[in-house]
Amino acid sequence: MWKATFAWHLEDVDLYSINYIHFGAPKQWYSISQEDARRFEAAMRSVWPNDAKNCDQFLRHKTYLISPSLLQSQYNIRVNRLVHHEGEFVITFPYGYHSGYNLGYNCAESVNFATESWLDYGRVAKKCNCEADSVWVDVGDIERKLRGERTPEYYEETEEEDDEDEDEDDDDGPTDLPTPPGSDKGKPKPRSRKRKRDEKDAKPKIKRVRIRIKAPAREPCVLCPNDNAYEELLPTDNGQQAHRRCAMYTPETYITVEDGKEKVCDVTNIDKARLELKCNYCRSKRGAVFQCSQKKCTRAYHATCAAAAGVQVDVGKVPVFSEDGTEYTDDGIDFRCRFHRIKRGKHVDGSVLEENTMIKKHALKLIVGDVIQMQYYQGDIFAGTIVENRKSEQTMLVDILPRGVQMDSGIRPSQFTTPNSITECETAAFSPSQKIEDHDSRPTERQPEG
């Protein structure tokens, strides 16, 4: 039957789903055990290598089918079968790939849902970036609500706009001018026969609804909307306050020392175009943002959002060109979003990192309050602040940003490949190819390659 089949897939954001048939024909289901999910993904990548190369989440397109008998015979993946009858429920779980088809006409209903235990899956879930309408859920907002913290509030703002038809028909100029002659190659366009609206027939003006986020009550920094306790606040030359990190990362501002105290200068000279940019992480226009240094990349971030967003920040000598074309070097900061930052080589596994003495040496220098970035083995990058550096145990207690959940992170990278458990992550501060933050929360220079 046309459109009666659903291809192999997981639910959006790896949610649960519940399915019910109100009446009609049964539904045939096929499913893969959660423990075989990674083997199934590898098998599908081997069958469609080009699609997997173009999109690492290509199975979320829900357009790929493979025979259950082929999975059993060639890949030794056991496929479960189920016939779903009228009046029965079927529940799917995270990492449980499934497919199937209807055996006839029926009326069925399905909905996604989540439990508190799903939050662990939601934190590491991935989405397809080649589809503009991919469904996504912000786990951070959910966790803030569960902890009773302040969350963005929404309100409606309306503005009246004239109907486009009225703009076209009710011009101030004359409307009885003759039609100009057409060219030899075509006929003149006929005049509009649309009936003019009388005042009594006019419809009320359309109101467009805008959704805006209501800002938090306290915003101590003039350069960002975040109120982070671990960020140092400095006075500005216009009588306000700004985070040290925000002043360092904003190109127009700088820090000077007056009477033995540091002060942020040139806040009022920030380019207006910069103030109009929206942060790709918190989606707010408040404050000032910086942009990725990669050519043609327009992603922008607040300085206090950068670590959690996976941005790599390097301080050092950068090439500068004068007006006559002369090249020289100057101190500067290089920003790389998580899509353009330096990638860890495939050959760099846990054993290689354990042999790197520079990694352990720098890890021992980290103190309480330092901001570091971490990465699940072959997974996404996230950030946190040091709560406790247990040097004798070669582990750290880290406060995850921005959720505030505490976790243990080992100095020695994990050998596991499944990013489900907190203990299976590795600290990015222990990788020479990723950003390190010193105990004064200033980014250090990355050693030049070669």
XYZ file of C-alpha atoms in Angstrom:
450
model
C 0.000 0.000 0.000
C 1.205 3.509 -0.825
C 2.846 5.217 2.135
C 1.941 2.300 4.396
C 5.607 1.495 5.168
C 7.887 3.144 7.715
C 11.627 2.627 7.145
C 14.307 1.791 9.700
C 14.745 4.681 12.126
C 14.986 5.950 15.689
C 12.593 8.483 17.156
C 13.600 12.163 17.088
C 16.025 13.055 19.911
C 16.010 9.314 20.775
C 12.656 9.664 22.543
C 10.272 6.870 23.517
C 7.149 6.329 21.427
C 3.771 4.731 22.106
C 1.612 3.442 19.236
C -2.051 2.405 19.290
C -4.399 1.011 16.613
C -7.967 2.273 17.134
C -9.500 0.016 14.480
C -8.675 -1.665 11.191
C -5.976 -3.945 9.828
C -2.930 -5.018 11.877
C 0.550 -3.552 11.560
C 3.735 -5.593 11.037
C 6.724 -4.453 13.132
C 10.442 -5.260 12.897
C 12.853 -4.161 15.622
C 16.531 -4.353 16.548
C 17.693 -4.890 20.125
C 19.264 -1.846 21.781
C 22.523 -3.730 22.304
C 22.770 -4.286 18.516
C 22.076 -0.655 17.610
C 25.712 0.257 16.889
C 26.276 -2.931 14.855
C 23.118 -2.170 12.877
C 24.340 1.376 12.146
C 27.685 0.007 10.964
C 25.908 -2.454 8.673
C 23.745 0.282 7.161
C 26.822 2.472 6.618
C 28.499 -0.355 4.722
C 25.425 -0.745 2.481
C 25.061 2.999 1.803
C 28.588 4.452 2.251
C 27.977 7.599 0.183
C 24.834 8.524 2.106
C 26.617 7.943 5.407
C 29.467 10.189 4.281
C 27.103 13.034 3.379
C 25.156 12.812 6.659
C 26.274 10.902 9.753
C 22.613 10.734 10.835
C 21.275 9.549 7.459
C 19.041 6.908 9.071
C 16.955 9.732 10.562
C 15.818 10.496 7.000
C 13.515 7.443 7.364
C 14.080 6.352 3.747
C 16.293 3.246 4.079
C 15.016 -0.338 4.075
C 16.945 -3.601 4.396
C 15.624 -7.152 4.586
C 15.537 -8.724 8.076
C 16.797 -12.000 6.593
C 19.780 -10.142 5.080
C 20.647 -8.633 8.455
C 20.550 -12.110 10.025
C 22.530 -13.949 7.328
C 25.219 -11.380 6.441
C 25.607 -9.292 9.603
C 24.421 -11.706 12.329
C 21.950 -9.121 13.634
C 18.805 -10.671 15.090
C 15.555 -8.975 14.043
C 12.472 -9.194 16.272
C 9.036 -9.497 14.653
C 5.638 -8.437 15.980
C 2.096 -8.236 14.598
C 0.299 -5.252 16.141
C -3.485 -5.792 16.335
C -6.417 -3.462 16.928
C -6.724 -2.263 20.547
C -3.087 -3.014 21.383
C -0.168 -0.746 22.290
C 3.426 -0.921 21.045
C 6.160 1.042 22.862
C 9.602 1.745 21.377
C 12.686 2.671 23.413
C 15.747 4.871 22.792
C 18.362 3.217 20.533
C 15.738 0.675 19.482
C 15.705 0.782 15.672
C 12.413 -0.300 14.145
C 10.525 -0.451 10.848
C 7.345 -2.003 9.486
C 4.223 -1.603 7.380
C 0.436 -1.721 7.587
C -1.329 -4.896 6.455
C -4.360 -2.911 5.329
C -6.425 0.167 6.065
C -6.518 1.181 9.706
C -6.703 4.159 12.040
C -3.575 4.333 14.181
C -2.123 6.941 16.514
C 1.398 7.456 17.869
C 3.111 10.003 20.081
C 6.598 10.526 21.502
C 7.150 10.787 25.246
C 9.997 10.941 27.724
C 10.725 9.832 31.267
C 13.254 11.304 33.675
C 15.711 8.562 32.734
C 15.531 9.760 29.087
C 17.496 12.906 30.022
C 20.715 10.855 29.868
C 19.887 9.943 26.264
C 18.741 13.455 25.365
C 22.050 15.021 26.449
C 24.023 13.040 23.865
C 21.359 12.718 21.159
C 22.224 13.905 17.663
C 20.071 15.302 14.886
C 20.249 15.472 11.117
C 21.664 18.864 10.102
C 20.818 18.511 6.401
C 17.070 18.703 7.091
C 15.782 22.189 7.926
C 12.794 20.890 9.911
C 14.607 18.390 12.146
C 12.864 18.048 15.501
C 14.940 18.994 18.540
C 14.397 19.277 22.300
C 16.522 21.463 24.580
C 17.347 19.170 27.501
C 18.878 22.108 29.371
C 15.528 23.895 29.624
C 13.855 20.742 30.906
C 16.485 20.207 33.596
C 16.286 23.836 34.718
C 12.527 23.448 35.171
C 13.004 20.224 37.133
C 15.429 22.029 39.451
C 12.983 24.923 39.870
C 15.333 27.436 38.257
C 14.291 30.438 36.202
C 13.542 29.584 32.576
C 12.880 31.880 29.600
C 9.310 33.161 29.640
C 7.422 33.946 26.479
C 4.939 36.679 25.784
C 3.134 37.848 22.692
C 3.634 41.161 21.001
C 1.351 42.138 18.117
C 1.747 44.773 15.478
C -0.703 45.825 12.799
C 0.321 45.421 9.205
C -1.484 46.476 6.070
C -2.756 43.800 3.779
C -0.568 43.306 0.742
C -3.580 43.575 -1.540
C -4.408 46.981 -0.112
C -0.837 48.126 -0.698
C -1.160 47.136 -4.336
C -4.614 48.563 -4.984
C -4.803 51.668 -2.786
C -1.810 53.597 -4.113
C -1.788 57.382 -3.777
C -1.018 57.911 -7.508
C -3.527 57.935 -10.381
C -4.989 54.614 -11.455
C -6.582 55.599 -14.777
C -3.364 55.899 -16.823
C -3.343 54.097 -20.198
C -1.544 50.782 -20.491
C 1.880 51.241 -22.136
C 2.413 49.500 -25.476
C 3.986 46.045 -25.351
C 7.127 44.901 -27.124
C 7.114 43.055 -30.429
C 7.951 39.789 -28.674
C 5.131 39.764 -26.199
C 1.698 40.982 -25.316
C 1.035 43.652 -22.714
C -0.027 42.371 -19.338
C -3.783 42.799 -18.774
C -4.841 45.271 -16.149
C -5.944 43.878 -12.861
C -9.682 43.236 -12.700
C -9.642 42.926 -8.932
C -12.618 44.725 -7.444
C -11.691 47.752 -5.381
C -12.582 47.432 -1.748
C -15.075 49.806 -0.248
C -14.633 50.967 3.297
C -17.675 48.997 4.394
C -16.352 45.802 2.744
C -12.834 46.215 4.070
C -11.676 43.423 6.346
C -9.908 44.149 9.622
C -6.154 44.545 9.394
C -4.076 41.432 9.924
C -2.121 41.211 13.157
C 1.196 39.410 13.121
C 2.205 37.660 16.328
C 5.811 37.841 17.485
C 7.275 35.592 20.160
C 10.044 37.145 22.229
C 12.025 35.763 25.148
C 11.687 37.672 28.364
C 15.152 38.402 29.741
C 16.267 37.259 33.206
C 15.765 39.735 36.011
C 19.508 40.119 36.738
C 22.074 40.607 33.970
C 25.270 41.877 35.589
C 27.346 41.891 32.369
C 26.751 44.505 29.690
C 28.306 42.228 27.038
C 26.290 39.031 27.577
C 22.988 37.824 29.122
C 24.620 35.213 31.399
C 25.073 35.431 35.162
C 27.837 32.890 35.805
C 29.274 32.801 39.312
C 32.662 31.555 38.084
C 33.154 34.538 35.701
C 35.047 37.551 37.080
C 33.261 40.903 36.728
C 35.204 44.108 35.997
C 33.983 47.729 35.969
C 33.618 49.411 32.572
C 34.402 52.951 31.452
C 30.677 53.707 31.097
C 29.760 52.876 34.698
C 28.572 49.289 34.158
C 30.157 45.845 34.568
C 31.447 43.217 32.162
C 32.961 39.757 32.454
C 36.706 39.562 31.964
C 36.209 36.861 29.332
C 33.667 38.974 27.433
C 36.077 41.918 27.366
C 38.892 39.681 26.088
C 36.855 38.039 23.327
C 35.073 41.173 22.034
C 37.335 42.753 19.352
C 36.472 46.386 20.153
C 37.081 46.228 23.920
C 40.247 45.901 25.955
C 41.323 45.782 29.618
C 43.466 48.500 31.143
C 44.814 49.122 34.676
C 43.954 52.386 36.472
C 45.074 53.031 40.042
C 45.961 49.375 40.440
C 42.484 48.197 39.343
C 41.459 46.669 36.020
C 38.808 48.346 33.881
C 37.091 47.429 30.603
C 37.315 50.206 28.007
C 35.614 51.126 24.713
C 32.322 49.349 25.435
C 30.460 52.200 23.712
C 32.604 51.769 20.568
C 31.348 48.262 19.790
C 30.159 48.042 16.188
C 26.360 48.282 15.887
C 26.372 45.398 13.404
C 27.965 43.183 16.071
C 25.251 44.105 18.584
C 22.604 42.915 16.099
C 24.088 39.416 15.763
C 22.375 36.510 17.521
C 24.285 33.934 19.566
C 24.024 30.496 17.938
C 24.026 28.823 21.362
C 21.622 30.792 23.588
C 19.742 32.404 20.636
C 19.864 35.821 22.323
C 20.845 39.163 20.784
C 21.673 40.763 24.125
C 25.251 41.903 24.562
C 28.047 41.446 22.017
C 29.214 38.286 20.260
C 32.274 37.172 18.314
C 32.230 35.174 15.076
C 34.086 32.064 13.970
C 37.458 32.875 12.377
C 36.890 30.336 9.597
C 36.439 32.058 6.251
C 32.760 32.538 5.276
C 31.522 31.052 8.594
C 28.917 33.356 10.165
C 28.327 31.495 13.438
C 28.454 33.842 16.433
C 28.667 33.217 20.182
C 28.783 35.086 23.465
C 32.105 34.727 25.259
C 30.385 33.003 28.196
C 28.527 30.621 25.855
C 31.637 29.623 23.886
C 32.886 26.799 26.118
C 29.532 25.008 26.327
C 29.026 25.508 22.577
C 32.266 23.645 21.810
C 34.171 26.674 20.494
C 37.961 26.371 20.377
C 39.792 29.557 21.441
C 43.521 30.005 20.789
C 45.622 33.004 21.813
C 48.882 33.733 20.029
C 50.516 35.444 17.089
C 48.239 36.016 14.112
C 49.113 37.359 10.629
C 48.147 41.001 10.011
C 48.359 42.925 6.730
C 48.985 46.658 6.553
C 47.442 48.999 3.979
C 50.419 48.586 1.613
C 50.142 44.792 1.780
C 53.006 44.201 4.198
C 52.457 41.168 6.411
C 53.448 41.129 10.074
C 52.345 39.328 13.224
C 50.456 40.633 16.224
C 48.827 39.202 19.352
C 45.342 37.977 18.597
C 42.668 35.394 19.342
C 41.526 32.716 16.917
C 37.962 31.392 17.324
C 36.814 28.111 15.786
C 33.236 26.875 16.124
C 32.669 23.194 16.806
C 32.289 22.566 13.063
C 35.654 24.136 12.160
C 37.798 23.406 15.209
C 40.766 21.066 14.988
C 39.583 17.481 14.830
C 41.231 14.733 16.814
C 42.814 12.168 14.506
C 41.269 8.726 14.261
C 44.569 7.167 15.352
C 44.525 9.141 18.624
C 42.922 6.663 21.012
C 43.096 6.221 24.771
C 46.510 4.517 24.777
C 48.083 7.361 22.777
C 46.678 10.016 25.119
C 47.833 8.131 28.213
C 51.436 8.247 26.966
C 51.340 12.038 26.503
C 53.115 13.553 29.523
C 52.098 17.115 28.582
C 48.451 16.213 29.058
C 48.907 14.935 32.617
C 51.247 17.813 33.474
C 48.684 20.409 32.482
C 45.831 18.503 34.137
C 47.622 18.689 37.480
C 47.713 22.507 37.204
C 43.930 22.874 36.944
C 42.317 24.329 40.064
C 38.781 24.853 41.343
C 36.787 27.220 39.128
C 38.699 26.593 35.881
C 36.562 26.139 32.780
C 37.469 23.118 30.667
C 36.006 21.321 27.670
C 35.419 17.572 27.569
C 34.488 15.063 24.929
C 32.851 11.663 24.955
C 35.045 9.156 23.177
C 34.182 9.707 19.503
C 31.315 11.915 20.680
C 30.305 15.540 21.164
C 32.210 18.232 23.049
C 30.787 19.820 26.193
C 32.162 21.995 29.004
C 32.295 22.276 32.775
C 33.970 23.965 35.722
C 36.400 22.217 38.056
C 34.845 21.478 41.471
C 37.620 19.215 42.757
C 40.911 18.047 41.214
C 41.699 14.662 42.740
C 45.316 14.446 41.636
C 46.116 11.244 43.524
C 43.182 9.464 41.861
C 43.777 11.107 38.466
C 40.122 12.155 38.345
C 38.171 15.400 38.613
C 34.735 16.435 39.831
C 33.232 18.705 37.183
C 30.133 20.936 37.128
C 28.602 20.558 33.653
C 27.654 23.779 31.824
C 25.049 25.106 31.654
C 23.025 22.464 33.518
C 25.066 22.368 36.741
C 25.068 18.544 36.922
C 28.171 17.163 38.634
C 30.145 14.272 37.163
C 33.480 12.499 37.632
C 35.946 12.788 34.748
C 39.034 10.619 34.579
C 42.426 11.930 33.534
C 42.999 8.745 31.595
C 40.638 8.653 28.582
C 38.097 5.864 28.488
C 38.395 3.014 26.006
C 34.618 2.674 25.664
C 32.776 3.795 22.547
C 29.218 4.035 23.877
C 28.545 7.605 25.161
C 25.740 6.612 27.489
C 27.539 6.592 30.811
C 29.049 9.609 32.497
C 32.140 7.579 33.418
C 32.887 6.925 29.764
C 33.900 10.485 28.896
C 37.331 11.951 28.430
C 38.525 15.417 29.335
C 39.420 17.590 26.374
C 41.864 19.519 28.526
C 44.025 16.415 28.326
C 44.267 16.577 24.532
C 47.030 18.674 22.898
C 44.740 19.563 20.000
C 42.084 21.228 22.107
C 41.777 24.413 24.142
C 43.145 24.593 27.701
C 42.234 27.200 30.294
C 44.743 28.336 32.962
C 43.943 28.940 36.615
C 43.342 32.636 35.898
C 40.674 31.587 33.339
C 42.662 33.092 30.465
C 43.235 30.955 27.346
C 46.827 29.840 26.835
C 48.829 29.824 23.659
C 48.672 26.660 21.618
C 52.096 25.503 20.520
C 52.621 26.003 16.763
C 52.599 22.843 14.729
C 55.704 21.683 12.899
